[in-house]
XYZ file of N, CA and C in Angstrom:
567
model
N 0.834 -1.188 0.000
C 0.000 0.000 0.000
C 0.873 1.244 0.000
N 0.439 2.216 -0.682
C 0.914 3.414 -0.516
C 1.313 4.315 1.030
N 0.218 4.250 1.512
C 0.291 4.228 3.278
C 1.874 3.808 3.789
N 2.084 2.491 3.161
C 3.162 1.781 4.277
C 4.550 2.359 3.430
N 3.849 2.334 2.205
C 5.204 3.037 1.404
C 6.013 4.666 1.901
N 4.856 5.610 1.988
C 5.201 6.669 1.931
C 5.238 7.083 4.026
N 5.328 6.387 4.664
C 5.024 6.081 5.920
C 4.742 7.107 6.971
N 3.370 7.114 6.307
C 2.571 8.153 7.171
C 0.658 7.388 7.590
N 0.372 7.833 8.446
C -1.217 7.162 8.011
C -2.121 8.469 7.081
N -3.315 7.767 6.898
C -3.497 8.713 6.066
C -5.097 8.899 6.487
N -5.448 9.823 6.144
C -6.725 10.812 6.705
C -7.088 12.001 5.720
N -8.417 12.037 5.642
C -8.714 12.784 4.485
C -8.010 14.283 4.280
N -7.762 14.537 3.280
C -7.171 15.651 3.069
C -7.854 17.159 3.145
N -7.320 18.111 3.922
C -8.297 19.266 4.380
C -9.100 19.773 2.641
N -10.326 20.514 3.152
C -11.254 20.721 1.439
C -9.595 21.895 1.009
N -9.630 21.155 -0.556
C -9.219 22.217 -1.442
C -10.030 23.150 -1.963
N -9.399 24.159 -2.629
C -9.983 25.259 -3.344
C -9.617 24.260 -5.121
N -11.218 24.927 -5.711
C -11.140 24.574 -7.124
C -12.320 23.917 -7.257
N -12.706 23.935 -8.673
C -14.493 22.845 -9.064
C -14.156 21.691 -8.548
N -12.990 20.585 -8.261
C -12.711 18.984 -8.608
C -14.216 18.364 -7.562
N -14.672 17.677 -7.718
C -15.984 16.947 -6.942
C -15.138 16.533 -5.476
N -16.150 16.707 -4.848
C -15.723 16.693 -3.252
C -15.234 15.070 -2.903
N -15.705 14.240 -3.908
C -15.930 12.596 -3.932
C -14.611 12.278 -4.100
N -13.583 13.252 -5.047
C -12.696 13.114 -6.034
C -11.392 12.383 -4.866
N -10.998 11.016 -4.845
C -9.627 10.379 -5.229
C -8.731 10.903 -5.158
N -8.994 11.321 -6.326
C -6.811 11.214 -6.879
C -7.538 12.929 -7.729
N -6.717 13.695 -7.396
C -6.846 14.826 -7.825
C -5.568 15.697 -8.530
N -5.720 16.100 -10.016
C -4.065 16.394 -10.261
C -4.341 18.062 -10.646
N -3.820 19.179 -10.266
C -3.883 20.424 -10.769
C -2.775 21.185 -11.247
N -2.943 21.487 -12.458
C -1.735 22.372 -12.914
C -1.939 23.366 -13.451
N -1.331 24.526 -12.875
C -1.379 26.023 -13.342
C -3.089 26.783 -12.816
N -3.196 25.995 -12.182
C -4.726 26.257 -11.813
C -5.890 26.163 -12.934
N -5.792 25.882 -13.950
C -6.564 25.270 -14.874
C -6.463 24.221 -15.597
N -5.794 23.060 -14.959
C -5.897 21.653 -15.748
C -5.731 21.164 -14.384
N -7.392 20.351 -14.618
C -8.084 19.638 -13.400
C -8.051 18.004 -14.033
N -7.153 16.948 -13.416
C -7.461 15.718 -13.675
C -8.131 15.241 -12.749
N -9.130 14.629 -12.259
C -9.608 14.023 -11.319
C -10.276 12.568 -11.678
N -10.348 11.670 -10.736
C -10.762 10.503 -10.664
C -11.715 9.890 -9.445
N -12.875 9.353 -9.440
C -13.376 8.978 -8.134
C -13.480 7.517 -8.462
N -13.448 7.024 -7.411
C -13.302 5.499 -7.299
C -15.115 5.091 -6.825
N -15.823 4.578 -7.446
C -17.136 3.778 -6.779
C -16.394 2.180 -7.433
N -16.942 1.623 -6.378
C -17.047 -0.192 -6.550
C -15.965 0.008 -7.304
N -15.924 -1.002 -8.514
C -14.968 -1.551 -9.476
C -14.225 -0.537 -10.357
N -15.156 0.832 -10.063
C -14.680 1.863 -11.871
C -14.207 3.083 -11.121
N -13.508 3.555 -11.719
C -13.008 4.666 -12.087
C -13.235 5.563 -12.949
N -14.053 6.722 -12.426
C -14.890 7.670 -13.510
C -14.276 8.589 -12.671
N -13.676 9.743 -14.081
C -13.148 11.104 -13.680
C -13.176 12.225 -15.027
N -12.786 13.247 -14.580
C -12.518 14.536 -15.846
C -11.929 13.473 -17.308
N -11.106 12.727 -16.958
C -10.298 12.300 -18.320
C -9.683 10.875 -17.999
N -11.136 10.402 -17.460
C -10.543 9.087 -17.040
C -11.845 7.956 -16.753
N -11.979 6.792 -17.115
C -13.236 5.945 -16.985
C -12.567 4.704 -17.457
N -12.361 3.991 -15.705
C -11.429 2.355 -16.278
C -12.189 1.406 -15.117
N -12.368 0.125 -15.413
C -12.726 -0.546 -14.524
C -11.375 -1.259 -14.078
N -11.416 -1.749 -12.830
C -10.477 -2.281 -11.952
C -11.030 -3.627 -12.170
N -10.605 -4.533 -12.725
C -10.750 -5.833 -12.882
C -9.991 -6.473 -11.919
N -10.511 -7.247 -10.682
C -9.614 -8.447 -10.010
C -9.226 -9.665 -10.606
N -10.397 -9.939 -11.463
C -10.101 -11.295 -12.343
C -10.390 -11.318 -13.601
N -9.746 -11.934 -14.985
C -9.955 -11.763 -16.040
C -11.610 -12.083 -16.465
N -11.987 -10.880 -17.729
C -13.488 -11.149 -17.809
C -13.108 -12.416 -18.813
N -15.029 -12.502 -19.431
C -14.863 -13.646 -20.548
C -14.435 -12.796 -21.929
N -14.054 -11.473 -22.100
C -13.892 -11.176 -23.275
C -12.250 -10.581 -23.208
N -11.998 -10.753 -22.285
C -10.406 -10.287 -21.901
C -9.423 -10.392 -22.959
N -8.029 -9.577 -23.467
C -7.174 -9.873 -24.296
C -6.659 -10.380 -23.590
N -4.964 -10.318 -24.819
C -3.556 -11.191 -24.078
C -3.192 -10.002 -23.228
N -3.568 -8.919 -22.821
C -3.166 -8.096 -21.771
C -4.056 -8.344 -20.199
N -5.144 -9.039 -20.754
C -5.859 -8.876 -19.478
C -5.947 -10.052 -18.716
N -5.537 -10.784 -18.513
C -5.213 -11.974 -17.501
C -5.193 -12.214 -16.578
N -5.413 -10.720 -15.462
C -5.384 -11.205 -14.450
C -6.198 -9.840 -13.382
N -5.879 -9.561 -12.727
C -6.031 -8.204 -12.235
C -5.740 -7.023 -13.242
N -6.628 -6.074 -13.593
C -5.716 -4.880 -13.689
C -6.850 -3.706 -14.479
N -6.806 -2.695 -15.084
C -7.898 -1.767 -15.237
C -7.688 -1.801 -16.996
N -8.905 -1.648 -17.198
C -9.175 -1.655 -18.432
C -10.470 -0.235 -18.892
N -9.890 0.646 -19.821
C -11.063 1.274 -20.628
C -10.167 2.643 -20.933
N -10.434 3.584 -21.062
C -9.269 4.943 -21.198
C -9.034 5.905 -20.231
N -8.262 6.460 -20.730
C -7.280 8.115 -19.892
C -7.231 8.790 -20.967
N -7.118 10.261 -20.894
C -7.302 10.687 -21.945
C -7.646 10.567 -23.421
N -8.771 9.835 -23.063
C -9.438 9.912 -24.615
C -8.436 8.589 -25.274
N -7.554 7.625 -24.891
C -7.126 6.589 -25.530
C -7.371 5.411 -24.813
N -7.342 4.325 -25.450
C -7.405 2.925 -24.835
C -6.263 2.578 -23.439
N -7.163 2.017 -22.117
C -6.089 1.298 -21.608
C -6.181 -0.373 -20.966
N -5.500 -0.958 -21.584
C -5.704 -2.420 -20.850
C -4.674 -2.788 -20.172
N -4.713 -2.882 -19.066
C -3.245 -3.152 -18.259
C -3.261 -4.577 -17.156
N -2.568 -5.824 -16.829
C -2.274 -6.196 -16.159
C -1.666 -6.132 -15.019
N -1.886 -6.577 -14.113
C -1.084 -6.430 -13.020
C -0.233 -8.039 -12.436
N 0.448 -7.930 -11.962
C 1.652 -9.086 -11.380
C 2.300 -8.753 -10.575
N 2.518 -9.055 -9.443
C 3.620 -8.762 -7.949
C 3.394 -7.087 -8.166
N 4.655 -6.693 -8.488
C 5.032 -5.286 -8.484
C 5.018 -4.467 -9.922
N 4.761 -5.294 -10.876
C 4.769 -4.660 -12.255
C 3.317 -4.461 -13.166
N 3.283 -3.939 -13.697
C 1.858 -3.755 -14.673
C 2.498 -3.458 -16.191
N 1.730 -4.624 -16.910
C 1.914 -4.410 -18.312
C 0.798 -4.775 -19.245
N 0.832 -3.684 -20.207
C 0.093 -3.517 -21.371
C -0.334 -2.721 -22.473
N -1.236 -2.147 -22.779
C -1.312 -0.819 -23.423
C -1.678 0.800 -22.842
N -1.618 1.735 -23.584
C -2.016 2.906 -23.324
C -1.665 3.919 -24.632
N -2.933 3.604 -24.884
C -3.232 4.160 -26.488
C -2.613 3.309 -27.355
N -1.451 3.162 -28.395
C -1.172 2.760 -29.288
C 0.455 2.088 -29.162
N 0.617 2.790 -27.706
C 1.815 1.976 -27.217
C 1.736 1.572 -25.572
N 3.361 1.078 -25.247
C 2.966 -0.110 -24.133
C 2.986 0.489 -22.743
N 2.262 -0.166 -21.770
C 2.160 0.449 -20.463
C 3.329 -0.588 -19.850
N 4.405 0.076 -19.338
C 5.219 -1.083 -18.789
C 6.001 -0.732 -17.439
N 5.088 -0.606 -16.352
C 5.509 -0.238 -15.037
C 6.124 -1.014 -14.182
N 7.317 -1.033 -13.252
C 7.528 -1.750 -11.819
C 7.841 -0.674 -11.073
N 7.476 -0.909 -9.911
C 7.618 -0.653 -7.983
C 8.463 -1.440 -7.223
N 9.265 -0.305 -7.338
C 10.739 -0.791 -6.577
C 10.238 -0.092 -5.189
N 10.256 -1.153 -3.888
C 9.769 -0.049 -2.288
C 11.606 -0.301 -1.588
N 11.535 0.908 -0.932
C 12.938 0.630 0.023
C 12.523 0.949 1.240
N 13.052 0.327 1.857
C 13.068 0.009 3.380
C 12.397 1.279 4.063
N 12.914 2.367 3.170
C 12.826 4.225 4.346
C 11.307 4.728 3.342
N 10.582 3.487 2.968
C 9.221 4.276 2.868
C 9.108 4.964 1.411
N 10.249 5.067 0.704
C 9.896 5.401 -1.026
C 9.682 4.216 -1.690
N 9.271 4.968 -3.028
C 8.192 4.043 -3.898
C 8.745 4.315 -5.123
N 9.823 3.719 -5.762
C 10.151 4.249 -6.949
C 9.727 3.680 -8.256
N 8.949 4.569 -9.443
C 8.059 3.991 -10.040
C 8.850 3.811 -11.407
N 9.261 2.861 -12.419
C 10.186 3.466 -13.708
C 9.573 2.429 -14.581
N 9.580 2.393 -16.113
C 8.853 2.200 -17.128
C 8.911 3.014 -18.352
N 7.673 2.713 -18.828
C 7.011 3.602 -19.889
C 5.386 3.394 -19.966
N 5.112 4.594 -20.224
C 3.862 4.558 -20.445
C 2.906 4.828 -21.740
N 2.692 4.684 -22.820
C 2.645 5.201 -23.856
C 3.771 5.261 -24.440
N 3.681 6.490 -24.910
C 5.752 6.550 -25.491
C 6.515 7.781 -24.289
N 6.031 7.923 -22.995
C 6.946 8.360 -22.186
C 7.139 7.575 -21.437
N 9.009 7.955 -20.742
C 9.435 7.162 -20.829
C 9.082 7.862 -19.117
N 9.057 6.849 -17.717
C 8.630 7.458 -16.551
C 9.688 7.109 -15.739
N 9.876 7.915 -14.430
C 10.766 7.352 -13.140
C 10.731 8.640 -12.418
N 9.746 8.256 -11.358
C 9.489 9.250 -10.351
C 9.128 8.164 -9.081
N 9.417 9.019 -7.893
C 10.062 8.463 -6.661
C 8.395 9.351 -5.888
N 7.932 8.228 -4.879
C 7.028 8.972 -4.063
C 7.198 8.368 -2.534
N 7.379 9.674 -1.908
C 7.855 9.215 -0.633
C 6.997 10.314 0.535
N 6.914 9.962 1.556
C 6.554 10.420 2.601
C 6.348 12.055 2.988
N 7.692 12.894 2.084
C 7.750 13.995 2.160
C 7.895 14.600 0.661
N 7.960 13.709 -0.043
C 7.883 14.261 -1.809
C 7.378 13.440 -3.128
N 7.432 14.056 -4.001
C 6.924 12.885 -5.656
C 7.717 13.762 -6.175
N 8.645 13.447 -7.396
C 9.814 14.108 -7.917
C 10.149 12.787 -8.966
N 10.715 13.673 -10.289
C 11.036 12.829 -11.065
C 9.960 13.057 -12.608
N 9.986 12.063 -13.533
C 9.637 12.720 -14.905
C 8.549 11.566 -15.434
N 7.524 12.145 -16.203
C 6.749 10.975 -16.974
C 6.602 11.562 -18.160
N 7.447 10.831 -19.497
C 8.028 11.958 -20.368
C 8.298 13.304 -20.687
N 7.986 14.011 -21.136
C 8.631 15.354 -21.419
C 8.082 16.104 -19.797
N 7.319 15.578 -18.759
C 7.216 16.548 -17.757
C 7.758 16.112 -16.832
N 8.405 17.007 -15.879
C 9.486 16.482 -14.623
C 8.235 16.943 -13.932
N 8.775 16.216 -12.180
C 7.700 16.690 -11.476
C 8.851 17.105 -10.103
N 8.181 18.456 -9.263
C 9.269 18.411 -7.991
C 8.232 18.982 -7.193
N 7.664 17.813 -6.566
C 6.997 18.734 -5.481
C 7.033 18.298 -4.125
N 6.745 18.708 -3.228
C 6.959 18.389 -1.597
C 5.071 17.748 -1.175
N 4.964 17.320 0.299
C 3.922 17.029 0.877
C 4.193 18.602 1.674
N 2.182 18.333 1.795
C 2.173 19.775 2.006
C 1.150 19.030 3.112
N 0.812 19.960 4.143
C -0.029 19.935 5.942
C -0.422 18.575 5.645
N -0.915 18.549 4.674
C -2.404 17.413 4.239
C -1.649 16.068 3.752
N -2.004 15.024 4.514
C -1.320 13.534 4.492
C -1.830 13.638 2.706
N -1.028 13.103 1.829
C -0.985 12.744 0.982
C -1.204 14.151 -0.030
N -0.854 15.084 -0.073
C -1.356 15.852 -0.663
C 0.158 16.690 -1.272
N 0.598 16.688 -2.570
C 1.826 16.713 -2.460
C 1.512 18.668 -3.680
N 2.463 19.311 -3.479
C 2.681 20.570 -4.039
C 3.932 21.015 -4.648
N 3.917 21.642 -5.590
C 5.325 22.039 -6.199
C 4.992 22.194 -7.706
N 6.028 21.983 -8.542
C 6.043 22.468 -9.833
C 6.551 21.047 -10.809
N 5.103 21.780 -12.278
C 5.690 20.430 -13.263
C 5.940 21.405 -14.699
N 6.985 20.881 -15.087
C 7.794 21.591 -16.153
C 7.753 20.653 -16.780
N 7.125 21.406 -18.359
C 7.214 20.523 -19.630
C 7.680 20.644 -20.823
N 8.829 21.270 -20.790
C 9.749 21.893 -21.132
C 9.517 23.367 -22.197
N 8.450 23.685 -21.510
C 7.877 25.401 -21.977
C 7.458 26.248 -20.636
N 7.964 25.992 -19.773
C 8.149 26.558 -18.455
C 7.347 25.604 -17.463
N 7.548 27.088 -16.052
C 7.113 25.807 -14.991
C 5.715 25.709 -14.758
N 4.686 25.220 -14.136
C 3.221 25.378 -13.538
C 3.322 24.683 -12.023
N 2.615 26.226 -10.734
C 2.239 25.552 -9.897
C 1.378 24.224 -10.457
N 1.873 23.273 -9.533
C 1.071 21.715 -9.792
C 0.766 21.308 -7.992
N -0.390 20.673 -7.852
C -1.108 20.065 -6.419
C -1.320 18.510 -7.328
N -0.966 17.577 -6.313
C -1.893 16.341 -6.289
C -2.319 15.695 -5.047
N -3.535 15.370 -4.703
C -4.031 14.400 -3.988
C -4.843 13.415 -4.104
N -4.430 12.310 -2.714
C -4.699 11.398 -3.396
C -5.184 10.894 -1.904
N -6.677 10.147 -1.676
C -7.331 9.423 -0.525
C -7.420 8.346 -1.218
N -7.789 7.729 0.192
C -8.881 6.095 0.317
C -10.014 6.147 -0.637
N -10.223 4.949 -1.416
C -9.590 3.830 -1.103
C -8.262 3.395 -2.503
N -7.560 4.702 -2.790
C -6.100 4.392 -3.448
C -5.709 4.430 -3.166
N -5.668 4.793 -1.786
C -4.768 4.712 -0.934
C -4.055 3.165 0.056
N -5.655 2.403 -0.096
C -5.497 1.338 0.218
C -5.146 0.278 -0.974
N -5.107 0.073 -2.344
C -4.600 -0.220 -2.914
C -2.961 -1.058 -3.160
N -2.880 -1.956 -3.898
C -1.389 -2.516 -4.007
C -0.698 -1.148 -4.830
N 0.811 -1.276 -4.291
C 1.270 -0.657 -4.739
C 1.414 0.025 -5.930
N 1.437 -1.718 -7.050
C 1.543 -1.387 -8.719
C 0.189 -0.090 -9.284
N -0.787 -0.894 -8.120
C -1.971 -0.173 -9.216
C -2.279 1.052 -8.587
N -1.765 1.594 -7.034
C -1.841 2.908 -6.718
C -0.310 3.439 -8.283
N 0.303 3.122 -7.925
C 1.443 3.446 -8.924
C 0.809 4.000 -11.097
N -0.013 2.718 -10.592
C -0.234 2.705 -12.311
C -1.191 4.319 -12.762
N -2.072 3.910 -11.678
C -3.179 5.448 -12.021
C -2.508 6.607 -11.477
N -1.708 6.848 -10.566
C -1.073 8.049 -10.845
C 0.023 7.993 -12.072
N 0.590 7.226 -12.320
C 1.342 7.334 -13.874
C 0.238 8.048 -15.072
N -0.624 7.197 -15.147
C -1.707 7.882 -16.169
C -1.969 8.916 -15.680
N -2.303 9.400 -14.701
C -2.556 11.191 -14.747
C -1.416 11.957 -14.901
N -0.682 11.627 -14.696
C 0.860 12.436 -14.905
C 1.156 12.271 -16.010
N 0.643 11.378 -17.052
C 0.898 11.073 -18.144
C 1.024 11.846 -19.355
N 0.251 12.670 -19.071
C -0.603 14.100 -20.168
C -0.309 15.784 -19.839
């Protein structure tokens, strides 16, 4: 779990300022006008630029990507079918491959590296920061008052944008790969 990774407990995050739905998950903001959000009911994942079901077990119409656990339907407007296994997730995202592992170390970071599409990713999330790149955008931001709620700047190589993300229960309770995988896809774009 993210929890044990980033080693803090976790408790809802004080209300932000901005439209994102009060329900909202995983919340990504940049420059104060690009709102990604995601809410978790039961199995799916419905958000601003995002609608995937969380599959535990392969359906009856499943590809060679879907075998086992893992979310299937899109992120921004492209296809995603992804597996999950121990610490890694592989499959598509849009027209190329989703290919994540979760490396955890002992002091509570979570280091995430791959590709996702055609960027190439490796960003570190830890207790007091998320830092690091998911293609052309680096990310450097700190935890801010709010357990899980991280702040700072994402540069995409046409300058910088204040950027906020947060992120509650129940992604929080989640395995690592697949807390890992859906913040990759929002960082993705």
């Amino acid at each position: 779990m993210l929890m044990a990774a980033s080693g803090c407990a976790s408790s809802s995050p004080a209300p932000s300022k901005g439209p994102e739905p009060a329900a909202a998950n995983l919340v990504l903001w940049t420059g104060g006008t690009h709102a990604f959000t995601a809410s978790v009911e039961d199995d799916n994942i419905i958000g601003s630029r995002i609608s995937l079901h969380r599959a535990s077990a392969a359906s009856p119409d499943s590809t060679e990507f879907s075998e086992g656990p893992g979310f299937q339907g899109s992120a921004y407007d492209v296809p995603v079918n992804v597996s999950f296994s121990g610490a890694s997730a592989r499959g598509i995202f849009g027209s190329g491959p989703l290919n994540l592992d979760v490396i955890e170390n002992p002091h509570g970071v979570m280091r995430i590296q791959g590709i996702v599409g055609t960027a190439q990713t490796s960003f570190e999330v830890g207790a007091n920061h998320l830092s690091g790149y998911v293609g052309r955008c680096t990310y450097d931001m700190k935890r801010s008052t709010a357990p899980f709620r991280y702040e700072g700047l994402r540069s995409c190589g046409y300058g910088s944008a204040r950027t906020r993300i947060e992120i509650t229960n129940p992604i929080l309770q989640w395995t690592p790969i697949e807390t890992a995988t859906l913040l990759s896809l929002a960082l993705a774009h």
